[in-house]
Tab-separated table of C-alpha atoms and ligand atoms in Angstrom:
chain	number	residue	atom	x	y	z
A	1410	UNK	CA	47.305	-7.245	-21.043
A	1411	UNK	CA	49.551	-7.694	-18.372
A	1412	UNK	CA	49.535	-6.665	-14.298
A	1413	UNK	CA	51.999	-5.207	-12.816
A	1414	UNK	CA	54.029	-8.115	-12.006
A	1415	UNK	CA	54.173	-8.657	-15.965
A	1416	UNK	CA	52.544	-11.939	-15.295
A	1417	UNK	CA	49.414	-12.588	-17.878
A	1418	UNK	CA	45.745	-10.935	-16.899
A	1419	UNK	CA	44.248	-13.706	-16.406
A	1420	UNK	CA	44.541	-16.753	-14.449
A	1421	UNK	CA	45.773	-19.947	-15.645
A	1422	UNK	CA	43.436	-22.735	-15.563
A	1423	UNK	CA	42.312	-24.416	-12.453
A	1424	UNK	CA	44.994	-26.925	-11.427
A	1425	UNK	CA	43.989	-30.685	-12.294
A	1426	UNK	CA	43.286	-32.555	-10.033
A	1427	UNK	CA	42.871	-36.533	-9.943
A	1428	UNK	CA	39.880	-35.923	-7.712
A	1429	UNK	CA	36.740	-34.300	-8.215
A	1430	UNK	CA	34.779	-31.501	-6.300
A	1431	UNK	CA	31.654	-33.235	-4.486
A	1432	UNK	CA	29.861	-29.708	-4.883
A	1433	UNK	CA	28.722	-28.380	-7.803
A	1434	UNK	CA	31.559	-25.449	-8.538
A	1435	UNK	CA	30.226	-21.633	-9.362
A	1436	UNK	CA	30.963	-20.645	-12.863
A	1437	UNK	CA	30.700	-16.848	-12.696
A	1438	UNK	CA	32.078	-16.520	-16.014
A	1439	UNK	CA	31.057	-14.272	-18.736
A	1440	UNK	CA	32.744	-16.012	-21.413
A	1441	UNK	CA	34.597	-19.117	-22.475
A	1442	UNK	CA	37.851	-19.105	-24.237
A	1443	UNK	CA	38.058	-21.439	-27.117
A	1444	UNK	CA	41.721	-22.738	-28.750
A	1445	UNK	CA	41.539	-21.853	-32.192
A	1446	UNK	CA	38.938	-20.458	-34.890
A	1447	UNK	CA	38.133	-24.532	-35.717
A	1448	UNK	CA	37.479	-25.430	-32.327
A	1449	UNK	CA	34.782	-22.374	-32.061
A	1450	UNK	CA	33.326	-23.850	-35.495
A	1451	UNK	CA	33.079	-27.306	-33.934
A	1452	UNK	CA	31.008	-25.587	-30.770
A	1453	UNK	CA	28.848	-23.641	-33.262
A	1454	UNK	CA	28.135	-26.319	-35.128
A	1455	UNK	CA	27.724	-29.171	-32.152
A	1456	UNK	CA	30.474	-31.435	-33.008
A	1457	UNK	CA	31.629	-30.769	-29.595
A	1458	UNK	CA	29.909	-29.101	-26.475
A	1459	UNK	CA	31.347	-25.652	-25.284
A	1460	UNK	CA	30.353	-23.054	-23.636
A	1461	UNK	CA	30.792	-19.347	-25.467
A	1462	UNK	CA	28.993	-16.535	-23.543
A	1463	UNK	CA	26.918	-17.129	-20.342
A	1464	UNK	CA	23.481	-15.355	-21.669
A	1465	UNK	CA	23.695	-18.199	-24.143
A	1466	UNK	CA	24.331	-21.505	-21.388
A	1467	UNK	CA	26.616	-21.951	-19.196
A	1468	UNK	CA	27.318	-25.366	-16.428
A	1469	UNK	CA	25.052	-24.049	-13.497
A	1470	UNK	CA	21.978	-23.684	-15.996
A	1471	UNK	CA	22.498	-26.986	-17.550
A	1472	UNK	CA	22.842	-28.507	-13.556
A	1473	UNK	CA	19.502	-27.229	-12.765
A	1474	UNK	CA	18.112	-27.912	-16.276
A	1475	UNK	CA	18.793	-31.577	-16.147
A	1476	UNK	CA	17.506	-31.648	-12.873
A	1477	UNK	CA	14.323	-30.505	-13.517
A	1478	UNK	CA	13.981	-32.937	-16.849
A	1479	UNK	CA	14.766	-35.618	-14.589
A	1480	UNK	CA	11.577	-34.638	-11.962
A	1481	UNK	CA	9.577	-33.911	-14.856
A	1482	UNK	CA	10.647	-37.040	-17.380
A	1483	UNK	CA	11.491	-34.562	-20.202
A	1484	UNK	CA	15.002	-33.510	-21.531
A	1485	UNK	CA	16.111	-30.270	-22.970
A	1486	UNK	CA	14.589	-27.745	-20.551
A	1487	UNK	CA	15.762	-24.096	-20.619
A	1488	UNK	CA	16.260	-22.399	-17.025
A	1489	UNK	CA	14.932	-18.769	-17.233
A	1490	UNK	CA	15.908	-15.663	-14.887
A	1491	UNK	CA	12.033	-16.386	-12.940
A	1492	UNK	CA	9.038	-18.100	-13.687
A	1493	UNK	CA	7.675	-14.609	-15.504
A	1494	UNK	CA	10.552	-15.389	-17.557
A	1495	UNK	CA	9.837	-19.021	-18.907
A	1496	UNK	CA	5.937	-17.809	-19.279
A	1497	UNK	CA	7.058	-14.536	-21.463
A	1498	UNK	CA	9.434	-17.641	-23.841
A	1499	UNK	CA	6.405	-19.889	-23.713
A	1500	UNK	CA	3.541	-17.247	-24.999
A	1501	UNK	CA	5.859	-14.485	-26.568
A	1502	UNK	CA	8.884	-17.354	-28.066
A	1503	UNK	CA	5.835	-19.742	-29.942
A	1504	UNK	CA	3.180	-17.349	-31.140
A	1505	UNK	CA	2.809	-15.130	-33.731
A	1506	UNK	CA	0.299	-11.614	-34.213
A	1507	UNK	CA	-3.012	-13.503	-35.344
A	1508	UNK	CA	-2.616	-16.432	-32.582
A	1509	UNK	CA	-4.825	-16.651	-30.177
A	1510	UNK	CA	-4.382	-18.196	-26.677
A	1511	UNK	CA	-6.825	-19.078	-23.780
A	1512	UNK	CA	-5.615	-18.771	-20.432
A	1513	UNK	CA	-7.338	-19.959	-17.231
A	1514	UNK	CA	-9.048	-17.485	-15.024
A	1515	UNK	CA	-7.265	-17.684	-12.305
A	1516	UNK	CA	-3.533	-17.511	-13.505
A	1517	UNK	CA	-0.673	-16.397	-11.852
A	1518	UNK	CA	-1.375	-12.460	-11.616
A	1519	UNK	CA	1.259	-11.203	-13.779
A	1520	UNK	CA	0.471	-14.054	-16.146
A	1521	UNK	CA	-2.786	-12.940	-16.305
A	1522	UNK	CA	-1.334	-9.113	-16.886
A	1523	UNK	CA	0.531	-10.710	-19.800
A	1524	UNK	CA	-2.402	-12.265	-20.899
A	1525	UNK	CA	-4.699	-8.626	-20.868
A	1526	UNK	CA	-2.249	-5.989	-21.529
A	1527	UNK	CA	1.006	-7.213	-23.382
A	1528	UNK	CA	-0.107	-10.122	-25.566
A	1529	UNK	CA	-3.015	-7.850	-27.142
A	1530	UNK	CA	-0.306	-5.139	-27.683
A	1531	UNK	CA	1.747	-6.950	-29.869
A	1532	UNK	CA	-1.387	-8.552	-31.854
A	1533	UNK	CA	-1.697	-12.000	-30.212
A	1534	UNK	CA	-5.628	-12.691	-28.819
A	1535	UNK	CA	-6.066	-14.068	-25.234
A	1536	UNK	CA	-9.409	-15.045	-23.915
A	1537	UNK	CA	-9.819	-16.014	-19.978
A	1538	UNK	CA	-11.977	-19.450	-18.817
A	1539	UNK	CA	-12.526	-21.635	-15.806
A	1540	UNK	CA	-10.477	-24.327	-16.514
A	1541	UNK	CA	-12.410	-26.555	-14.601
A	1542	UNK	CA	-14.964	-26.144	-17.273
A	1543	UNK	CA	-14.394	-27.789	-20.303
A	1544	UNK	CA	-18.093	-26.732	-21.792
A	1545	UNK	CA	-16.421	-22.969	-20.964
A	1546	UNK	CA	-13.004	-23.516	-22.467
A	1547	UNK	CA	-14.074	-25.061	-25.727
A	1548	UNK	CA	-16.659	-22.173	-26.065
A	1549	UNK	CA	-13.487	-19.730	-25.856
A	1550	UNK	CA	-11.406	-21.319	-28.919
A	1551	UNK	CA	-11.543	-20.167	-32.306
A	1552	UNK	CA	-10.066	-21.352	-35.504
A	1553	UNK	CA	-6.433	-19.207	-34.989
A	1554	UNK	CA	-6.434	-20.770	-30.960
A	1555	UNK	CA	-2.760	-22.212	-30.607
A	1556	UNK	CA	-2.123	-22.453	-26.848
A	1557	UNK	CA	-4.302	-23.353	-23.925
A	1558	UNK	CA	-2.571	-21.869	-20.430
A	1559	UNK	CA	-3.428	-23.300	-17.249
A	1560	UNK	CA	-1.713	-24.021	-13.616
A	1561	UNK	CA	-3.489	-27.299	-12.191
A	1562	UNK	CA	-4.239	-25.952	-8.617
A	1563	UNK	CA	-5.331	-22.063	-9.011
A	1564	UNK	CA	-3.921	-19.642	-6.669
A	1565	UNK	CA	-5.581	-18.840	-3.793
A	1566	UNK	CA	-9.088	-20.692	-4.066
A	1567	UNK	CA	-7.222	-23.668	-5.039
A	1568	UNK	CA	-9.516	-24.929	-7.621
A	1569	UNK	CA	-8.480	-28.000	-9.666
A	1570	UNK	CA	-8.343	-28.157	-13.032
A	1571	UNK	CA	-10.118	-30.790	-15.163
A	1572	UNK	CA	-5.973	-31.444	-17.526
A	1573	UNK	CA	-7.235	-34.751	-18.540
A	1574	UNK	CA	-10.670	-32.943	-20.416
A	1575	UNK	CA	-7.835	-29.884	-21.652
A	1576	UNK	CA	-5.488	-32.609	-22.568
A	1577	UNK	CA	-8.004	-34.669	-24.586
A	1578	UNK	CA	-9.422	-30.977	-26.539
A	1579	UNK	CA	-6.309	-30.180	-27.187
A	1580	UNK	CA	-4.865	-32.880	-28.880
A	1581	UNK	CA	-7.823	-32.930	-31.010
A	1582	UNK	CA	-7.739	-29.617	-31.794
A	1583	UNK	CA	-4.053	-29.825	-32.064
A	1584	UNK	CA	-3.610	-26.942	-29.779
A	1585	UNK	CA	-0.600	-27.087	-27.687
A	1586	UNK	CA	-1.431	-27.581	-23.383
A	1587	UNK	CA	0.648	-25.344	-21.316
A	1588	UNK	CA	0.836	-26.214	-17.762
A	1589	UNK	CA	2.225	-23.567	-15.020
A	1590	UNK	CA	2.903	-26.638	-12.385
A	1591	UNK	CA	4.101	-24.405	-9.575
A	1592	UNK	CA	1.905	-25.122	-7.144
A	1593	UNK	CA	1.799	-28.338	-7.736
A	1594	UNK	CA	5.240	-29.290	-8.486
A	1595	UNK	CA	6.863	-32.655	-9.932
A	1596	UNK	CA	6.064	-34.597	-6.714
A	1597	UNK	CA	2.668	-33.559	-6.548
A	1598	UNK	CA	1.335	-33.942	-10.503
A	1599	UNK	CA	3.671	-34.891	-13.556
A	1600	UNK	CA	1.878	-33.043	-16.252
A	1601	UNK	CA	3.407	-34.994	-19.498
A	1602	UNK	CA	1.924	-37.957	-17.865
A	1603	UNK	CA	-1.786	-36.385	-18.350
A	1604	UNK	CA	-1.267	-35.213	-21.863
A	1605	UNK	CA	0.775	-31.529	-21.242
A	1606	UNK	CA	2.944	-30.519	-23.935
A	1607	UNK	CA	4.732	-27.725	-21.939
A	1608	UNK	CA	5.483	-27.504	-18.537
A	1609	UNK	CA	6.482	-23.943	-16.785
A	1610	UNK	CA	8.068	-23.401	-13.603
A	1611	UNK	CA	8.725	-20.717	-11.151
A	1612	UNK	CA	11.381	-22.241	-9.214
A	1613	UNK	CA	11.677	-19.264	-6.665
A	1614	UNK	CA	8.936	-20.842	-4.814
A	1615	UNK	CA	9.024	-24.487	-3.540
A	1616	UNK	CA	11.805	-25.876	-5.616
A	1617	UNK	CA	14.565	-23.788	-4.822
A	1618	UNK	CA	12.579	-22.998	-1.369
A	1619	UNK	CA	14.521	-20.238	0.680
A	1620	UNK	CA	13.363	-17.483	-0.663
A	1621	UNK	CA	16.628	-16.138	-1.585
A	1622	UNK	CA	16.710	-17.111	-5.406
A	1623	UNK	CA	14.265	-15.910	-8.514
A	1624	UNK	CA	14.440	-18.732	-11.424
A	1625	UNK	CA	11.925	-20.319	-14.073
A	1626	UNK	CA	11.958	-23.403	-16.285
A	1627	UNK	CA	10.116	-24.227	-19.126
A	1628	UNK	CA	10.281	-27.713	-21.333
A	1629	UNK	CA	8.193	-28.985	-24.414
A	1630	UNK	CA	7.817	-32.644	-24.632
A	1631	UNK	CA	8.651	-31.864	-28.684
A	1632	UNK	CA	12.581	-30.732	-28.844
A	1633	UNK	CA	11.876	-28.557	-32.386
A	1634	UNK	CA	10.112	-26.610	-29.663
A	1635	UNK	CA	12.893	-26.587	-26.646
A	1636	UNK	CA	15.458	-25.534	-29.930
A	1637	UNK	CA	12.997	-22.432	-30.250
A	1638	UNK	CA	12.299	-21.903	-26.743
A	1639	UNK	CA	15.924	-21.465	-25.812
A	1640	UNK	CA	16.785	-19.691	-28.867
A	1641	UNK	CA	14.123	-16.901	-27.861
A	1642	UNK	CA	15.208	-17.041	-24.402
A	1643	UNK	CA	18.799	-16.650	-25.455
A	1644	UNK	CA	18.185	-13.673	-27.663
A	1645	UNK	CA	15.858	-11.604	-25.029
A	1646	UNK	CA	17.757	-12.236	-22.535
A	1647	UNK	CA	15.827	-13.965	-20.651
A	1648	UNK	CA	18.677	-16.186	-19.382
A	1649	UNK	CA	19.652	-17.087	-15.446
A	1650	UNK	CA	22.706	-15.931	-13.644
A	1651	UNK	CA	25.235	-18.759	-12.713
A	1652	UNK	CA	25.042	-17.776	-9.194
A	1653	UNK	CA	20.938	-17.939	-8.615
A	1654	UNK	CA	21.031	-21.625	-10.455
A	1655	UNK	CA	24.051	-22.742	-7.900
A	1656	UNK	CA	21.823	-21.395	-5.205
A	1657	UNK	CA	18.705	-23.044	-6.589
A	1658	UNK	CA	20.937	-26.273	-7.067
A	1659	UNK	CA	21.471	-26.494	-3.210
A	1660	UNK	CA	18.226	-25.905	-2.774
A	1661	UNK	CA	16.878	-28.597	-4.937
A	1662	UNK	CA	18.703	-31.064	-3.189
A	1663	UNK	CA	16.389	-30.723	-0.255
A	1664	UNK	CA	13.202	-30.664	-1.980
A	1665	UNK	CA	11.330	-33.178	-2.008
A	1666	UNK	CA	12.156	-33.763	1.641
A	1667	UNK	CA	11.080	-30.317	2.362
A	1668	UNK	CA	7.412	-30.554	0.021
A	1669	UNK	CA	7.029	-34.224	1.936
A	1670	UNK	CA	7.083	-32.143	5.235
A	1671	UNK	CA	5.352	-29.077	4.641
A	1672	UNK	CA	2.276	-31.015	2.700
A	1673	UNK	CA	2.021	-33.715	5.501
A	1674	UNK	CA	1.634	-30.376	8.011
A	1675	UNK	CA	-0.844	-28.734	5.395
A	1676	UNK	CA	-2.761	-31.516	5.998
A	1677	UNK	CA	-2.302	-31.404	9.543
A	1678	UNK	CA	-2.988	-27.516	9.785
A	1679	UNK	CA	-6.175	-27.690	6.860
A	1680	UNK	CA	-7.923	-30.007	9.789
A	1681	UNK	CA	-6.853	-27.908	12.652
A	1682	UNK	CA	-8.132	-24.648	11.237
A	1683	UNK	CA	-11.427	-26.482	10.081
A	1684	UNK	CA	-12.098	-27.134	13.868
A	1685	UNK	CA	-11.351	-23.291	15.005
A	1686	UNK	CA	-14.288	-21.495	16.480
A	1687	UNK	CA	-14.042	-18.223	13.893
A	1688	UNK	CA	-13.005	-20.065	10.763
A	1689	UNK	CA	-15.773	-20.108	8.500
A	1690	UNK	CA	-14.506	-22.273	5.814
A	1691	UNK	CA	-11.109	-24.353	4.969
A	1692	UNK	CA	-9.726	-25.047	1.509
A	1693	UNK	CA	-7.548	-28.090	0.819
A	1694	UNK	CA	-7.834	-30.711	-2.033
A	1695	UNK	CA	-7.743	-33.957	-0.107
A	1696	UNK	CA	-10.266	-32.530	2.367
A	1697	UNK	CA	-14.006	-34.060	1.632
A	1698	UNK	CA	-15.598	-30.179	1.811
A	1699	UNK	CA	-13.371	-29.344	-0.860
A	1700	UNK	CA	-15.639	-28.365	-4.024
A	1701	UNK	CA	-13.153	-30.406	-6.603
A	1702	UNK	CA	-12.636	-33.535	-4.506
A	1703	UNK	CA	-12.833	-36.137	-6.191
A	1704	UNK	CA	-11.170	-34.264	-9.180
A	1705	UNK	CA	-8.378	-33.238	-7.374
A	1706	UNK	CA	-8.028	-36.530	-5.644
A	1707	UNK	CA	-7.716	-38.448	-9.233
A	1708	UNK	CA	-5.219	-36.289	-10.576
A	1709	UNK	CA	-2.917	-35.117	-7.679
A	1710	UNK	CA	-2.793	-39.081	-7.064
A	1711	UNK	CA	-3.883	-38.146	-3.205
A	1712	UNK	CA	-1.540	-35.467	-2.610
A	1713	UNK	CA	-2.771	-31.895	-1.798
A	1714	UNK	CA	0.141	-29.828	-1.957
A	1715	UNK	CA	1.615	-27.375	0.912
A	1716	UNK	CA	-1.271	-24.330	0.528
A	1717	UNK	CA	-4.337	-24.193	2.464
A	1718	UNK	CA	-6.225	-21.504	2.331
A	1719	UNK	CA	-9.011	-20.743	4.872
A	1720	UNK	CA	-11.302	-17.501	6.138
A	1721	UNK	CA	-11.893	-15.569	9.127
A	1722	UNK	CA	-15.184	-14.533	10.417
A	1723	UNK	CA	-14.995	-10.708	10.300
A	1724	UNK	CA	-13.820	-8.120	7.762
A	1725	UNK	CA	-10.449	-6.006	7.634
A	1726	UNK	CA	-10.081	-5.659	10.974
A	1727	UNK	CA	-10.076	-9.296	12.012
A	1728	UNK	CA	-7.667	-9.665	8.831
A	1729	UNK	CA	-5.357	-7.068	10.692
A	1730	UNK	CA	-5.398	-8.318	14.280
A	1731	UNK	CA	-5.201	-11.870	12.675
A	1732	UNK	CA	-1.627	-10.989	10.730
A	1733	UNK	CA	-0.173	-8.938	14.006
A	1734	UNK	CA	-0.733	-11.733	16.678
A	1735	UNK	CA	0.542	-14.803	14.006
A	1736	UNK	CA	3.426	-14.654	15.842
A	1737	UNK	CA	6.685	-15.233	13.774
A	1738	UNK	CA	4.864	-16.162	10.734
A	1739	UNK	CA	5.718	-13.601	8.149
A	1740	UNK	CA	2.625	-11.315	5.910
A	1741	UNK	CA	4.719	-12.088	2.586
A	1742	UNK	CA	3.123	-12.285	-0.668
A	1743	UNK	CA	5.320	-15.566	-1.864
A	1744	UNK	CA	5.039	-19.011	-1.408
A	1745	UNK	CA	6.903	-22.191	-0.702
A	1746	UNK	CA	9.718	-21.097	1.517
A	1747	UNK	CA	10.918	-23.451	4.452
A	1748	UNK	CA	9.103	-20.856	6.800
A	1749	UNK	CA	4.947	-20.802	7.101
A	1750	UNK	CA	3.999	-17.279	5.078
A	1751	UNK	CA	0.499	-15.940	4.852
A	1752	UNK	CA	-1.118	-13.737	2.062
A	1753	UNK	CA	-4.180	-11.865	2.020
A	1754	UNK	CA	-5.459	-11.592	-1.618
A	1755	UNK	CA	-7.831	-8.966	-1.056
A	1756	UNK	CA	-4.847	-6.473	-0.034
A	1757	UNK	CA	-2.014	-8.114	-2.621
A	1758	UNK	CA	-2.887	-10.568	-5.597
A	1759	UNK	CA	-6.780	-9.560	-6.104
A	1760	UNK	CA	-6.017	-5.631	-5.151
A	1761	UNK	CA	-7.262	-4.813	-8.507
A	1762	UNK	CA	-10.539	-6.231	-8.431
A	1763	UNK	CA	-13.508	-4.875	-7.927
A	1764	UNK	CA	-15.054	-5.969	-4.350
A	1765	UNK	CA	-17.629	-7.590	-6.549
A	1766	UNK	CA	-15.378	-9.709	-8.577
A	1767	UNK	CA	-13.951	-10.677	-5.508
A	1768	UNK	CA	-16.738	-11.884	-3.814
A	1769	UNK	CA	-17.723	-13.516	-6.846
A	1770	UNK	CA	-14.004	-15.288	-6.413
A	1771	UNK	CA	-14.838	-15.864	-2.368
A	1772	UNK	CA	-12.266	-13.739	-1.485
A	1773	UNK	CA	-13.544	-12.170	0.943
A	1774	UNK	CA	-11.262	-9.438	3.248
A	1775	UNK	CA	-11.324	-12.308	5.729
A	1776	UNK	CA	-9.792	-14.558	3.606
A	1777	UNK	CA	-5.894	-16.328	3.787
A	1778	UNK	CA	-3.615	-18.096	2.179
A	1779	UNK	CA	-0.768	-20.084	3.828
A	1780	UNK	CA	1.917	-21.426	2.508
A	1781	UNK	CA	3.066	-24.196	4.983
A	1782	UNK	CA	6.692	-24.650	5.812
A	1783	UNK	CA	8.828	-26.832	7.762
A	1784	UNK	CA	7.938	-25.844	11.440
A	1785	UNK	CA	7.041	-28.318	13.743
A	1786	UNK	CA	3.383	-29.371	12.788
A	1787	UNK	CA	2.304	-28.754	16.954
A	1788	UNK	CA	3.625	-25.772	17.006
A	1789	UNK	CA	2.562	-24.043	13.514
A	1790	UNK	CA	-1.114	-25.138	14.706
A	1791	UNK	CA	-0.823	-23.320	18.123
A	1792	UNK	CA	-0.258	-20.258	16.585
A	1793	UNK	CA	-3.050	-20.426	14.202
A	1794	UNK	CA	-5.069	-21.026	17.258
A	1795	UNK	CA	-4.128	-18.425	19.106
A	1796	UNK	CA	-4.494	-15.606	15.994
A	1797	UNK	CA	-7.471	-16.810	14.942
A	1798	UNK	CA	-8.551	-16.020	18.613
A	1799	UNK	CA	-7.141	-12.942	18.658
A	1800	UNK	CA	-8.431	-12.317	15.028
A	1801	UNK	CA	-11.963	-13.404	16.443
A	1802	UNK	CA	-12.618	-12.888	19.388
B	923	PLP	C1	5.359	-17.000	-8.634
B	923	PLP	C2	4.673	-17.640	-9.759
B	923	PLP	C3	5.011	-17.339	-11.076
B	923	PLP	C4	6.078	-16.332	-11.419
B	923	PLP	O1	7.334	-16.721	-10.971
B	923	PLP	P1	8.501	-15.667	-10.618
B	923	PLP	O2	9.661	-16.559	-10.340
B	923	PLP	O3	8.030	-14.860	-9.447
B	923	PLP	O4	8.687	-14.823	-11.829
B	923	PLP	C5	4.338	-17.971	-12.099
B	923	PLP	N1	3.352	-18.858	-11.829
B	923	PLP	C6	2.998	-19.172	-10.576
B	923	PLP	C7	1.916	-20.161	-10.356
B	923	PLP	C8	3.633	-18.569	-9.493
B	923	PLP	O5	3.261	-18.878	-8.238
């Protein structure tokens, strides 16, 4: 087709150049144009690396990608369009109808959604136990038990998981260990060092880190695996756009400054609150009171990762006046953006629960979470004091 000039459709190839961009360049495109019939054969067949069509890879994926493998000392990751998306490839991609999968209890909430409604639907068995409880998980296997799900620091009670105990029943009950390392991250915990043999990430929250990006990632230590992974991924779609990986790229650059900061002020913060006339309990892992210590002290290495979460004296209404006078900290249901956000489970992630169930869980109506960002450490604590006052008072 030609314009109007009669010049061809399409541009010509970028100009060479000697030199090289320093940044990363967007690659928006939907396809790739190959020479001849041959060269396509050679790209099918891997004699030579080419892209084809973007669902199936294209160079701001495979940026991101090798980034990741790096942090987590794998290689052939697949980047997903979010972390829901490298979850569905993970449970949907590697079993089959007669599998059967045990997930922890206190997943991710749409995980756990995938693990009640969806997985049964199509035939595949999920049970649900504490994975800090290896008595409880072992109870939950049975002979067609495949996959054991977990995330090593549950959301929002932050309760640690006991991966080397799953690690060691897994690999002799060959059942393949999933780990959801989120929370944690690659700086915090390095699941493949403790036994893992799949590692999931949403990387909308603390690796990409503004809030302005939804990605996953998902790698198998075993590349017969990664092959099906990314074929699965490839054929539902469940691909990235070029445009969210170049964001998440820039993003990732900064990260492990950004989790250095915001950790070292969760620490600061976890004390702060735990001093607060009208905070009735603090939860961080490197704290003495917290109720998986010395677990969480062995396998985070020290570290204690950027959430604390922590509850009010009083019911709803402290929960209310607590959220309006937090003064330019937003109420947002996410985590691990370079601003300080607080969530309320009892009104977002644990709606659905009975008020029983919850209380069971400790979360109680006064009861936060915060993600910490980068603001100074000073100032982030002067706020909490003066909302918890206001909360309190
Ligand atoms: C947010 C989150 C997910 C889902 O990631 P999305 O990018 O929102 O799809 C999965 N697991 C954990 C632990 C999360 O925090």
């Amino acid at each position: 087709m030609r314009n109007s000039k009669g010049s061809l459709m399409r541009p010509d190839p970028l100009p060479s150049s000697a030199s090289h961009p320093v940044v990363t360049p967007l690659s928006p495109s939907v396809v790739y144009a190959s020479e001849t019939p041959d060269a396509l054969d050679d790209q099918y067949e891997g004699r030579v690396h080419g892209y084809t069509y973007s669902r199936e890879g294209h160079p701001n994926a495979d940026v991101v990608a090798k980034r990741l493998d790096a942090m987590e000392g794998a290689t052939g990751g697949v980047v997903t369009g979010s972390g829901m998306a490298a979850v569905t490839a993970v449970v949907m991609g590697l079993l089959k109808s007669g599998d059967h999968v045990v997930g922890g209890n206190q997943l991710y909430g749409r995980s756990l959604r995938l693990m009640a409604e969806d997985l049964p639907r199509l035939g595949i068995e999920t049970s649900l136990a504490d994975p800090g409880d290896i008595a409880a998980v072992e109870a939950a296997l049975r002979p067609e038990t495949k996959m054991i799900l977990v995330e090593a620091v549950s959301n929002p009670t932050l309760a640690i998981a006991d991966i080397d105990g799953l690690a060691k029943l897994c690999k002799d009950r060959d059942i393949l260990l999933v780990v959801d390392n989120t929370f944690t991250t690659p700086r915090g915990f390095r699941p493949f060092e403790r036994g893992a043999d799949i590692v999931i990430h949403s990387i909308t929250k603390l690796l990409a880190g503004h809030s302005d990006v939804m990605l996953g990632y998902v790698v198998a230590k075993d590349q017969a695996l990664n092959d099906r992974l990314r074929v699965f991924a490839v054929t539902t779609g469940l691909t990235p756009s070029p445009f969210d990986c170049w964001l998440a790229e820039r993003g990732m650059l900064s990260f492990e400054l950004r989790f250095d900061r915001a950790q070292s002020t969760a620490v600061t913060l976890a004390d702060h609150l735990s001093a607060l006339p009208g905070v009735k309990r603090v939860i961080y892992p490197t704290r003495a009171d917290h109720p998986d210590h010395d677990r969480a002290m062995a396998l985070l290495d020290g570290q204690g990762c950027n959430m604390v979460s922590f509850e009010l004296d009083g019911g709803r209404e402290a929960a209310n006046a607590f959220t309006r006078a937090a003064d330019g900290l937003s109420f947002a249901p996410t985590l691990g953006d370079v601003a300080t956000t607080l969530s309320h489970p009892a009104s977002s992630s644990h709606r659905a629960l009975s008020a029983e169930r919850r209380a069971e869980l400790g979360l109680h109506e006064g009861f936060f979470r915060v993600s910490v960002g980068l603001e100074d450490p000073k100032e982030l604590c002067a706020v909490f004091t003066d909302a918890v006052a206001a909360a309190t008072s």
